[in-house]
Amino acid sequence: TDVYPFYQEHQAGILTPAQDRLHFAAFDVSAGTTRAGLIELLQDWTVAAAAMAAGRDIGDFGAVSGPYDAPPEDTGEALDLPASGLTITFGFGPSLFEDADGVDRFGIRARRPDELTELPHFPGDMLEPGRSGGDLCIQACADDPQVAVHAIRNLSRIAFGRAVIRWSQLGFGRTSSTSTSQATPRNLFGFKDGTSNIKAEEPGAADAHVWVGAGGGPAWLAGGSYLVARRIRMTIETWDRSILREQEAVFGRDKGEGAPLSGGTEFTAPDFAITGRGDLPLIGAAAHVRLAHPTRNAGIRMLRRGYNFVDGTDALGRLDAGLFFISFQSTPENFTAVQLNLARHDALNEYIRHVGSALFAVPPGAARGSYVGAALFA
Ligand code: HEM
């Protein structure tokens, strides 16, 4: 199976070919944790993340080689499992720089980029505080769910007394492809998702749209990115009763092939000018791909890296299912611009509800011997 090195120029888990499984966790730093305590936590997380990404258990003695009279350093459920393409990606939320009471707990407020504030309230948002925000985040992706869960579990255990999980999300069946070597997967509405996503092989695209440039923000964030997470509930039952023509019109693509309704095959560029019966455009004015398309958003693109989720059923017997949307972009303003357009006009809104939201600045990759985010505290 794949092994992705942890120590890289950019953090892994962004341009890395999207793995099949996700465990995402947002943390709040515990009261009383000092600046030195936070730095130590990031150092401990870095060492453990590098070990797990290499397919090793954590600590000096791991899961079973330590003293009998102490709890094992590693929880053990990933013993015998390969690295499974595990990537662990860390991010810093706006509240790390200034908490809800306006307190600069860690002496980093002056280093907060102007863009790193909570996302605005979008029309239709029904956000639950318990599924939103967070001081820190960890995105663990792997091709084996047990490996992803093992990573979050051990990192949260390491954080004991210093940070606690605020919310977390499991995901499956990546809803994007980030490499041309990958076939396009499908979301829970049955549509191919990720067709015109930014792909790692596309020269210049990541530099232009994903990474924060050297002059594009504070020096500590150069080579990093901004992660937006949105828990988007899908009203599956309503969708499943809508006719195929309506389903295709909502996206502006056909369901079988994923081709734009203006014609061609999956990777044909959509043509928004072509009209059909009654002189109406084949890709309607409210179609998702029209509204999200770079030509309708001042050229904005983002790297989408979301996952499907099904968290059982709700009190009414409906699937608590949807898309855990994750995107990486060079500035959160790019997400905001596209999402405003979608929130106002998207035909998809009849079938979805945004219930969770978070924004994190993702520092560049750590150098060996250093730790994730070191430049923020230098
Ligand atoms: C394209 C589904 C939410 C941004 C697409 C496509 C599908 C899709 C099927 C066409 C295939 C592709 O190019 O990937 C969904 C579903 C969503 C959702 C089911 C919610 C449950 C969002 C959100 C954003 C977004 C919240 C960003 C604010 C985009 C972009 C494209 C796209 C940028 C590519 C447009 C293009 O260049 O053609 N989405 N999407 N989507 N979506 Fe979404």
CSV table of C-alpha atoms and ligand atoms in Angstrom, one decimal:
chain,number,residue,atom,x,y,z
A,1,THR,CA,0.0,0.0,0.0
A,2,ASP,CA,1.0,3.6,-0.3
A,3,VAL,CA,3.3,5.4,2.1
A,4,TYR,CA,3.4,9.2,2.0
A,5,PRO,CA,6.2,10.9,3.8
A,6,PHE,CA,5.1,13.3,6.5
A,7,TYR,CA,8.0,15.7,6.3
A,8,GLN,CA,7.5,17.6,3.0
A,9,GLU,CA,7.4,21.1,1.6
A,10,HIS,CA,3.6,21.2,1.8
A,11,GLN,CA,1.6,19.1,4.2
A,12,ALA,CA,0.4,15.8,2.9
A,13,GLY,CA,-3.3,15.2,2.5
A,14,ILE,CA,-3.9,18.1,0.2
A,15,LEU,CA,-2.5,17.3,-3.3
A,16,THR,CA,-2.1,13.6,-2.2
A,17,PRO,CA,-4.4,11.4,-4.3
A,18,ALA,CA,-7.6,11.4,-2.3
A,19,GLN,CA,-7.8,8.3,-0.1
A,20,ASP,CA,-11.0,6.4,0.5
A,21,ARG,CA,-11.5,7.2,4.2
A,22,LEU,CA,-11.5,10.2,6.5
A,23,HIS,CA,-11.5,10.9,10.2
A,24,PHE,CA,-11.5,14.6,10.8
A,25,ALA,CA,-11.4,16.2,14.2
A,26,ALA,CA,-11.6,19.8,15.5
A,27,PHE,CA,-10.0,20.4,18.9
A,28,ASP,CA,-10.2,23.2,21.4
A,29,VAL,CA,-7.2,24.0,23.5
A,30,SER,CA,-7.9,23.4,27.2
A,31,ALA,CA,-8.1,26.2,29.6
A,32,GLY,CA,-4.7,26.7,31.3
A,33,THR,CA,-2.6,25.6,28.4
A,34,THR,CA,0.2,28.0,27.9
A,35,ARG,CA,2.0,29.1,24.8
A,36,ALA,CA,4.8,26.7,25.7
A,37,GLY,CA,2.2,23.9,26.3
A,38,LEU,CA,0.7,24.5,22.9
A,39,ILE,CA,4.1,24.3,21.2
A,40,GLU,CA,4.9,21.1,23.1
A,41,LEU,CA,1.6,19.6,21.9
A,42,LEU,CA,2.4,20.5,18.3
A,43,GLN,CA,5.9,18.9,18.7
A,44,ASP,CA,4.4,15.8,20.2
A,45,TRP,CA,1.7,15.6,17.4
A,46,THR,CA,4.4,16.0,14.7
A,47,VAL,CA,6.5,13.2,16.0
A,48,ALA,CA,3.6,10.8,16.4
A,49,ALA,CA,2.1,11.8,13.0
A,50,ALA,CA,5.4,11.1,11.2
A,51,ALA,CA,5.6,7.7,12.8
A,52,MET,CA,2.0,6.7,12.0
A,53,ALA,CA,2.3,8.0,8.4
A,54,ALA,CA,5.3,5.6,8.0
A,55,GLY,CA,3.2,2.7,9.3
A,56,ARG,CA,4.8,2.6,12.7
A,57,ASP,CA,3.1,2.6,16.2
A,58,ILE,CA,3.9,5.7,18.3
A,59,GLY,CA,6.2,6.4,21.2
A,60,ASP,CA,9.5,4.8,22.2
A,61,PHE,CA,7.9,1.5,22.9
A,62,GLY,CA,4.8,1.5,20.8
A,63,ALA,CA,1.8,-0.7,21.5
A,64,VAL,CA,3.3,-3.8,23.1
A,65,SER,CA,7.0,-3.3,23.9
A,66,GLY,CA,6.6,-1.0,26.9
A,67,PRO,CA,6.6,-1.8,30.6
A,68,TYR,CA,3.8,-4.1,31.9
A,69,ASP,CA,2.9,-1.6,34.6
A,70,ALA,CA,2.1,1.3,32.3
A,71,PRO,CA,-0.6,1.9,29.7
A,72,PRO,CA,0.8,1.2,26.2
A,73,GLU,CA,2.0,4.3,24.4
A,74,ASP,CA,0.1,3.3,21.2
A,75,THR,CA,-3.4,2.0,21.4
A,76,GLY,CA,-2.6,-0.9,19.2
A,77,GLU,CA,-5.5,-1.2,16.7
A,78,ALA,CA,-3.3,-0.5,13.7
A,79,LEU,CA,-0.7,-3.1,14.6
A,80,ASP,CA,-0.4,-5.5,11.6
A,81,LEU,CA,-2.0,-2.9,9.3
A,82,PRO,CA,0.1,-1.2,6.6
A,83,ALA,CA,0.4,2.6,6.4
A,84,SER,CA,-2.6,2.5,4.0
A,85,GLY,CA,-1.7,5.8,2.5
A,86,LEU,CA,-2.3,7.6,5.8
A,87,THR,CA,-1.8,11.4,5.7
A,88,ILE,CA,-2.3,13.7,8.7
A,89,THR,CA,-2.9,17.3,8.0
A,90,PHE,CA,-2.9,20.0,10.8
A,91,GLY,CA,-4.7,23.4,10.8
A,92,PHE,CA,-5.1,26.4,13.0
A,93,GLY,CA,-8.6,28.0,13.5
A,94,PRO,CA,-9.3,31.7,14.0
A,95,SER,CA,-10.0,31.2,17.7
A,96,LEU,CA,-6.5,30.0,18.3
A,97,PHE,CA,-5.3,33.5,17.6
A,98,GLU,CA,-8.1,35.2,19.6
A,99,ASP,CA,-10.7,33.4,21.6
A,100,ALA,CA,-14.4,34.3,21.9
A,101,ASP,CA,-13.6,36.7,24.7
A,102,GLY,CA,-11.0,38.5,22.7
A,103,VAL,CA,-8.1,36.9,24.6
A,104,ASP,CA,-4.8,36.3,22.9
A,105,ARG,CA,-4.0,33.1,24.8
A,106,PHE,CA,-0.8,32.2,23.0
A,107,GLY,CA,0.7,35.6,22.0
A,108,ILE,CA,0.0,35.0,18.3
A,109,ARG,CA,-2.8,37.5,17.6
A,110,ALA,CA,-0.5,39.9,15.7
A,111,ARG,CA,0.4,37.0,13.3
A,112,ARG,CA,-3.2,36.2,12.4
A,113,PRO,CA,-3.8,36.8,8.7
A,114,ASP,CA,-6.7,39.2,8.0
A,115,GLU,CA,-8.6,36.5,6.1
A,116,LEU,CA,-8.5,34.1,9.0
A,117,THR,CA,-11.8,35.0,10.7
A,118,GLU,CA,-15.0,32.9,11.0
A,119,LEU,CA,-16.7,32.5,7.6
A,120,PRO,CA,-19.8,34.7,7.1
A,121,HIS,CA,-23.3,33.5,7.7
A,122,PHE,CA,-24.5,32.3,4.3
A,123,PRO,CA,-28.2,32.3,3.2
A,124,GLY,CA,-29.8,29.0,4.3
A,125,ASP,CA,-27.0,28.1,6.8
A,126,MET,CA,-28.4,26.1,9.7
A,127,LEU,CA,-25.2,25.7,11.6
A,128,GLU,CA,-24.9,23.7,14.8
A,129,PRO,CA,-22.2,25.2,17.1
A,130,GLY,CA,-21.3,21.6,18.2
A,131,ARG,CA,-20.3,20.8,14.6
A,132,SER,CA,-18.6,24.1,13.9
A,133,GLY,CA,-15.4,25.9,14.6
A,134,GLY,CA,-12.4,24.8,16.6
A,135,ASP,CA,-9.0,26.0,17.7
A,136,LEU,CA,-7.1,23.3,15.8
A,137,CYS,CA,-8.0,20.6,13.3
A,138,ILE,CA,-6.5,17.3,12.2
A,139,GLN,CA,-7.5,15.7,9.0
A,140,ALA,CA,-6.6,12.0,8.8
A,141,CYS,CA,-7.1,10.3,5.5
A,142,ALA,CA,-6.3,6.6,4.7
A,143,ASP,CA,-7.4,3.8,2.5
A,144,ASP,CA,-8.3,1.8,5.7
A,145,PRO,CA,-10.9,3.3,8.1
A,146,GLN,CA,-9.2,1.7,11.1
A,147,VAL,CA,-5.9,3.4,10.2
A,148,ALA,CA,-7.6,6.8,10.0
A,149,VAL,CA,-9.4,6.3,13.3
A,150,HIS,CA,-6.2,5.0,15.0
A,151,ALA,CA,-4.5,8.3,14.0
A,152,ILE,CA,-7.1,10.6,15.5
A,153,ARG,CA,-7.5,8.5,18.5
A,154,ASN,CA,-3.8,8.5,19.4
A,155,LEU,CA,-3.4,12.2,18.6
A,156,SER,CA,-6.3,13.0,20.8
A,157,ARG,CA,-4.9,10.8,23.6
A,158,ILE,CA,-1.6,12.6,23.3
A,159,ALA,CA,-3.4,15.9,23.7
A,160,PHE,CA,-4.9,14.8,27.0
A,161,GLY,CA,-5.0,17.8,29.4
A,162,ARG,CA,-3.9,20.2,26.6
A,163,ALA,CA,-6.7,20.0,24.0
A,164,VAL,CA,-10.0,18.1,23.6
A,165,ILE,CA,-12.0,17.1,20.6
A,166,ARG,CA,-14.8,19.6,19.9
A,167,TRP,CA,-16.3,17.6,17.1
A,168,SER,CA,-15.3,15.0,14.7
A,169,GLN,CA,-16.5,13.4,11.5
A,170,LEU,CA,-16.0,10.1,9.7
A,171,GLY,CA,-16.2,9.9,6.0
A,172,PHE,CA,-16.0,7.3,3.2
A,173,GLY,CA,-16.0,7.1,-0.5
A,174,ARG,CA,-14.0,10.2,-1.3
A,175,THR,CA,-16.2,12.6,-3.3
A,176,SER,CA,-13.4,14.0,-5.3
A,177,SER,CA,-10.4,13.0,-7.3
A,178,THR,CA,-7.2,15.0,-7.0
A,179,SER,CA,-5.1,13.1,-9.5
A,180,THR,CA,-5.7,12.2,-13.2
A,181,SER,CA,-4.7,8.6,-12.2
A,182,GLN,CA,-8.0,8.3,-10.2
A,183,ALA,CA,-11.4,7.5,-11.6
A,184,THR,CA,-14.1,10.0,-10.6
A,185,PRO,CA,-16.1,8.6,-7.6
A,186,ARG,CA,-19.7,9.4,-6.9
A,187,ASN,CA,-21.4,11.3,-4.1
A,188,LEU,CA,-24.6,10.1,-2.3
A,189,PHE,CA,-26.8,11.7,-4.9
A,190,GLY,CA,-25.3,9.2,-7.4
A,191,PHE,CA,-23.4,11.8,-9.4
A,192,LYS,CA,-19.7,11.7,-10.3
A,193,ASP,CA,-18.0,14.3,-8.1
A,194,GLY,CA,-14.6,15.8,-8.8
A,195,THR,CA,-14.6,15.8,-12.6
A,196,SER,CA,-13.3,19.4,-12.9
A,197,ASN,CA,-11.4,19.4,-9.6
A,198,ILE,CA,-7.8,20.7,-9.5
A,199,LYS,CA,-5.6,17.7,-10.1
A,200,ALA,CA,-2.0,17.3,-8.8
A,201,GLU,CA,-0.8,16.8,-12.4
A,202,GLU,CA,-2.1,20.2,-13.6
A,203,PRO,CA,0.9,22.4,-13.9
A,204,GLY,CA,0.7,25.6,-12.0
A,205,ALA,CA,-2.9,25.1,-10.7
A,206,ALA,CA,-1.9,24.4,-7.1
A,207,ASP,CA,0.4,27.4,-7.0
A,208,ALA,CA,-2.3,29.6,-8.4
A,209,HIS,CA,-5.2,28.4,-6.4
A,210,VAL,CA,-4.2,26.2,-3.5
A,211,TRP,CA,-1.0,27.4,-1.8
A,212,VAL,CA,-0.5,30.7,-0.1
A,213,GLY,CA,2.2,32.4,-2.0
A,214,ALA,CA,5.3,34.0,-0.5
A,215,GLY,CA,3.8,37.5,-0.6
A,216,GLY,CA,0.2,36.3,-0.2
A,217,GLY,CA,0.1,36.5,3.6
A,218,PRO,CA,2.3,36.2,6.7
A,219,ALA,CA,5.6,34.4,6.2
A,220,TRP,CA,4.7,31.5,8.5
A,221,LEU,CA,1.8,30.5,6.2
A,222,ALA,CA,3.8,30.6,2.9
A,223,GLY,CA,3.4,27.2,1.2
A,224,GLY,CA,0.4,26.5,3.3
A,225,SER,CA,-3.3,26.8,2.5
A,226,TYR,CA,-6.8,27.4,3.9
A,227,LEU,CA,-9.0,24.5,4.7
A,228,VAL,CA,-12.8,25.0,4.7
A,229,ALA,CA,-14.9,22.2,6.1
A,230,ARG,CA,-18.7,22.2,5.7
A,231,ARG,CA,-20.9,19.4,7.0
A,232,ILE,CA,-23.7,19.4,4.3
A,233,ARG,CA,-26.7,17.3,5.1
A,234,MET,CA,-28.4,15.8,2.1
A,235,THR,CA,-32.1,15.2,2.2
A,236,ILE,CA,-31.8,11.9,0.6
A,237,GLU,CA,-35.4,10.9,0.7
A,238,THR,CA,-36.6,14.0,-1.1
A,239,TRP,CA,-33.8,13.6,-3.7
A,240,ASP,CA,-34.7,9.9,-4.3
A,241,ARG,CA,-38.3,10.9,-5.2
A,242,SER,CA,-37.2,13.5,-7.7
A,243,ILE,CA,-37.3,12.5,-11.4
A,244,LEU,CA,-34.1,11.9,-13.3
A,245,ARG,CA,-34.5,14.9,-15.5
A,246,GLU,CA,-34.7,17.2,-12.4
A,247,GLN,CA,-31.7,15.5,-10.9
A,248,GLU,CA,-29.6,16.1,-14.0
A,249,ALA,CA,-30.9,19.7,-14.3
A,250,VAL,CA,-29.8,20.4,-10.7
A,251,PHE,CA,-26.2,19.7,-11.5
A,252,GLY,CA,-26.1,20.5,-15.2
A,253,ARG,CA,-24.5,17.1,-15.9
A,254,ASP,CA,-25.9,13.7,-16.8
A,255,LYS,CA,-26.0,11.0,-14.2
A,256,GLY,CA,-24.5,8.1,-16.0
A,257,GLU,CA,-21.4,9.6,-17.6
A,258,GLY,CA,-21.0,12.9,-15.8
A,259,ALA,CA,-21.0,14.8,-19.1
A,260,PRO,CA,-22.2,18.4,-19.2
A,261,LEU,CA,-25.8,18.7,-20.4
A,262,SER,CA,-24.4,20.9,-23.2
A,263,GLY,CA,-22.9,17.7,-24.7
A,264,GLY,CA,-19.8,15.6,-25.0
A,265,THR,CA,-18.2,13.2,-22.5
A,266,GLU,CA,-17.2,13.5,-18.8
A,267,PHE,CA,-14.2,15.8,-19.4
A,268,THR,CA,-15.7,18.0,-22.1
A,269,ALA,CA,-15.9,21.6,-21.0
A,270,PRO,CA,-19.5,22.7,-20.3
A,271,ASP,CA,-20.8,25.2,-22.8
A,272,PHE,CA,-23.2,27.5,-21.0
A,273,ALA,CA,-24.3,29.3,-24.2
A,274,ILE,CA,-25.9,26.3,-26.0
A,275,THR,CA,-29.7,26.5,-25.9
A,276,GLY,CA,-32.3,23.9,-26.6
A,277,ARG,CA,-36.1,23.8,-26.6
A,278,GLY,CA,-37.7,27.2,-26.0
A,279,ASP,CA,-34.3,28.9,-26.4
A,280,LEU,CA,-33.5,27.8,-22.8
A,281,PRO,CA,-29.8,27.0,-22.0
A,282,LEU,CA,-29.1,23.3,-21.8
A,283,ILE,CA,-27.3,23.9,-18.6
A,284,GLY,CA,-29.9,26.0,-16.7
A,285,ALA,CA,-29.3,29.3,-14.9
A,286,ALA,CA,-29.5,27.6,-11.4
A,287,ALA,CA,-27.4,24.5,-12.3
A,288,HIS,CA,-24.7,23.7,-9.8
A,289,VAL,CA,-21.9,23.5,-12.3
A,290,ARG,CA,-22.8,26.8,-13.9
A,291,LEU,CA,-22.9,28.6,-10.6
A,292,ALA,CA,-19.7,27.0,-9.3
A,293,HIS,CA,-17.8,27.3,-12.6
A,294,PRO,CA,-14.7,29.6,-12.6
A,295,THR,CA,-16.1,31.6,-15.6
A,296,ARG,CA,-18.9,32.7,-13.3
A,297,ASN,CA,-16.6,33.4,-10.3
A,298,ALA,CA,-13.9,35.6,-11.6
A,299,GLY,CA,-11.7,32.6,-12.4
A,300,ILE,CA,-11.8,31.2,-8.8
A,301,ARG,CA,-10.9,27.5,-8.4
A,302,MET,CA,-10.5,25.4,-5.3
A,303,LEU,CA,-9.2,21.9,-4.5
A,304,ARG,CA,-12.2,19.9,-3.3
A,305,ARG,CA,-11.4,16.9,-1.1
A,306,GLY,CA,-14.6,15.9,0.6
A,307,TYR,CA,-16.2,12.6,1.8
A,308,ASN,CA,-19.6,11.0,2.0
A,309,PHE,CA,-21.0,10.4,5.4
A,310,VAL,CA,-23.9,8.4,6.9
A,311,ASP,CA,-24.2,8.8,10.6
A,312,GLY,CA,-27.1,6.5,11.2
A,313,THR,CA,-30.7,7.9,11.1
A,314,ASP,CA,-32.3,10.9,12.7
A,315,ALA,CA,-35.3,11.0,15.1
A,316,LEU,CA,-37.6,11.0,12.1
A,317,GLY,CA,-36.1,7.9,10.6
A,318,ARG,CA,-34.3,9.7,7.8
A,319,LEU,CA,-30.7,9.0,7.0
A,320,ASP,CA,-28.3,11.4,8.7
A,321,ALA,CA,-26.3,11.5,5.5
A,322,GLY,CA,-24.5,13.9,3.3
A,323,LEU,CA,-21.3,15.4,2.0
A,324,PHE,CA,-18.5,16.4,4.4
A,325,PHE,CA,-17.2,19.1,2.1
A,326,ILE,CA,-13.5,20.0,2.4
A,327,SER,CA,-11.8,22.4,0.1
A,328,PHE,CA,-8.3,23.9,0.1
A,329,GLN,CA,-7.7,27.4,-1.4
A,330,SER,CA,-5.1,30.1,-1.3
A,331,THR,CA,-7.5,32.4,0.5
A,332,PRO,CA,-10.9,31.7,2.2
A,333,GLU,CA,-12.3,34.6,0.3
A,334,ASN,CA,-12.4,32.4,-2.8
A,335,PHE,CA,-14.6,29.9,-1.0
A,336,THR,CA,-16.8,32.6,0.3
A,337,ALA,CA,-17.3,34.1,-3.1
A,338,VAL,CA,-18.4,30.8,-4.7
A,339,GLN,CA,-20.5,29.7,-1.7
A,340,LEU,CA,-22.3,33.0,-1.7
A,341,ASN,CA,-23.2,32.4,-5.4
A,342,LEU,CA,-24.3,28.9,-4.6
A,343,ALA,CA,-26.2,29.8,-1.4
A,344,ARG,CA,-28.3,32.4,-3.3
A,345,HIS,CA,-29.1,30.6,-6.5
A,346,ASP,CA,-28.1,26.9,-6.6
A,347,ALA,CA,-31.0,24.5,-7.5
A,348,LEU,CA,-29.2,22.0,-5.2
A,349,ASN,CA,-30.3,24.0,-2.2
A,350,GLU,CA,-33.7,22.3,-2.2
A,351,TYR,CA,-31.9,19.1,-1.3
A,352,ILE,CA,-29.1,20.1,1.0
A,353,ARG,CA,-28.6,21.9,4.3
A,354,HIS,CA,-25.3,23.2,5.6
A,355,VAL,CA,-25.1,22.2,9.3
A,356,GLY,CA,-21.5,22.5,10.2
A,357,SER,CA,-18.7,24.9,9.2
A,358,ALA,CA,-15.1,25.6,10.1
A,359,LEU,CA,-12.1,27.4,8.7
A,360,PHE,CA,-8.4,26.6,9.4
A,361,ALA,CA,-5.1,28.0,8.2
A,362,VAL,CA,-3.0,25.0,7.2
A,363,PRO,CA,0.7,25.8,7.7
A,364,PRO,CA,3.3,24.4,5.3
A,365,GLY,CA,4.9,21.0,5.8
A,366,ALA,CA,7.3,20.6,8.7
A,367,ALA,CA,11.0,20.0,8.2
A,368,ARG,CA,12.5,16.9,9.8
A,369,GLY,CA,13.5,17.8,13.3
A,370,SER,CA,11.1,20.7,13.5
A,371,TYR,CA,7.3,20.7,14.0
A,372,VAL,CA,4.1,21.7,12.2
A,373,GLY,CA,3.5,25.4,12.5
A,374,ALA,CA,7.0,26.2,14.0
A,375,ALA,CA,7.3,29.4,12.0
A,376,LEU,CA,4.2,30.7,13.7
A,377,PHE,CA,6.0,30.6,17.0
A,378,ALA,CA,9.5,31.6,15.9
B,1,HEM,C1,-18.8,20.7,-9.2
B,1,HEM,C2,-21.7,18.1,-6.2
B,1,HEM,C3,-21.3,21.5,-2.8
B,1,HEM,C4,-18.0,23.8,-5.5
B,1,HEM,C5,-19.7,19.7,-8.7
B,1,HEM,C6,-20.2,18.5,-9.4
B,1,HEM,C7,-21.0,17.8,-8.6
B,1,HEM,C8,-21.0,18.5,-7.3
B,1,HEM,C9,-21.7,16.5,-8.9
B,1,HEM,C10,-19.8,18.2,-10.9
B,1,HEM,C11,-18.6,17.4,-11.1
B,1,HEM,C12,-17.3,18.0,-10.7
B,1,HEM,O1,-16.8,18.8,-11.5
B,1,HEM,O2,-16.9,17.7,-9.6
B,1,HEM,C13,-21.9,18.8,-5.1
B,1,HEM,C14,-22.7,18.4,-4.0
B,1,HEM,C15,-22.6,19.4,-3.0
B,1,HEM,C16,-21.7,20.4,-3.5
B,1,HEM,C17,-23.6,17.1,-3.9
B,1,HEM,C18,-23.3,19.5,-1.7
B,1,HEM,C19,-23.8,18.5,-1.0
B,1,HEM,C20,-20.4,22.4,-3.2
B,1,HEM,C21,-19.9,23.5,-2.5
B,1,HEM,C22,-18.9,24.2,-3.3
B,1,HEM,C23,-18.9,23.4,-4.5
B,1,HEM,C24,-20.3,23.9,-1.1
B,1,HEM,C25,-18.1,25.4,-3.0
B,1,HEM,C26,-18.5,26.5,-2.4
B,1,HEM,C27,-18.0,23.1,-6.7
B,1,HEM,C28,-17.0,23.5,-7.8
B,1,HEM,C29,-17.3,22.6,-8.9
B,1,HEM,C30,-18.3,21.7,-8.4
B,1,HEM,C31,-16.0,24.6,-7.8
B,1,HEM,C32,-16.6,22.6,-10.2
B,1,HEM,C33,-17.3,23.5,-11.2
B,1,HEM,C34,-16.6,23.4,-12.5
B,1,HEM,O3,-15.5,23.9,-12.6
B,1,HEM,O4,-17.2,22.9,-13.5
B,1,HEM,N1,-20.2,19.6,-7.4
B,1,HEM,N2,-21.3,20.0,-4.7
B,1,HEM,N3,-19.7,22.4,-4.5
B,1,HEM,N4,-18.7,22.0,-7.1
B,1,HEM,FE1,-20.0,21.0,-6.0
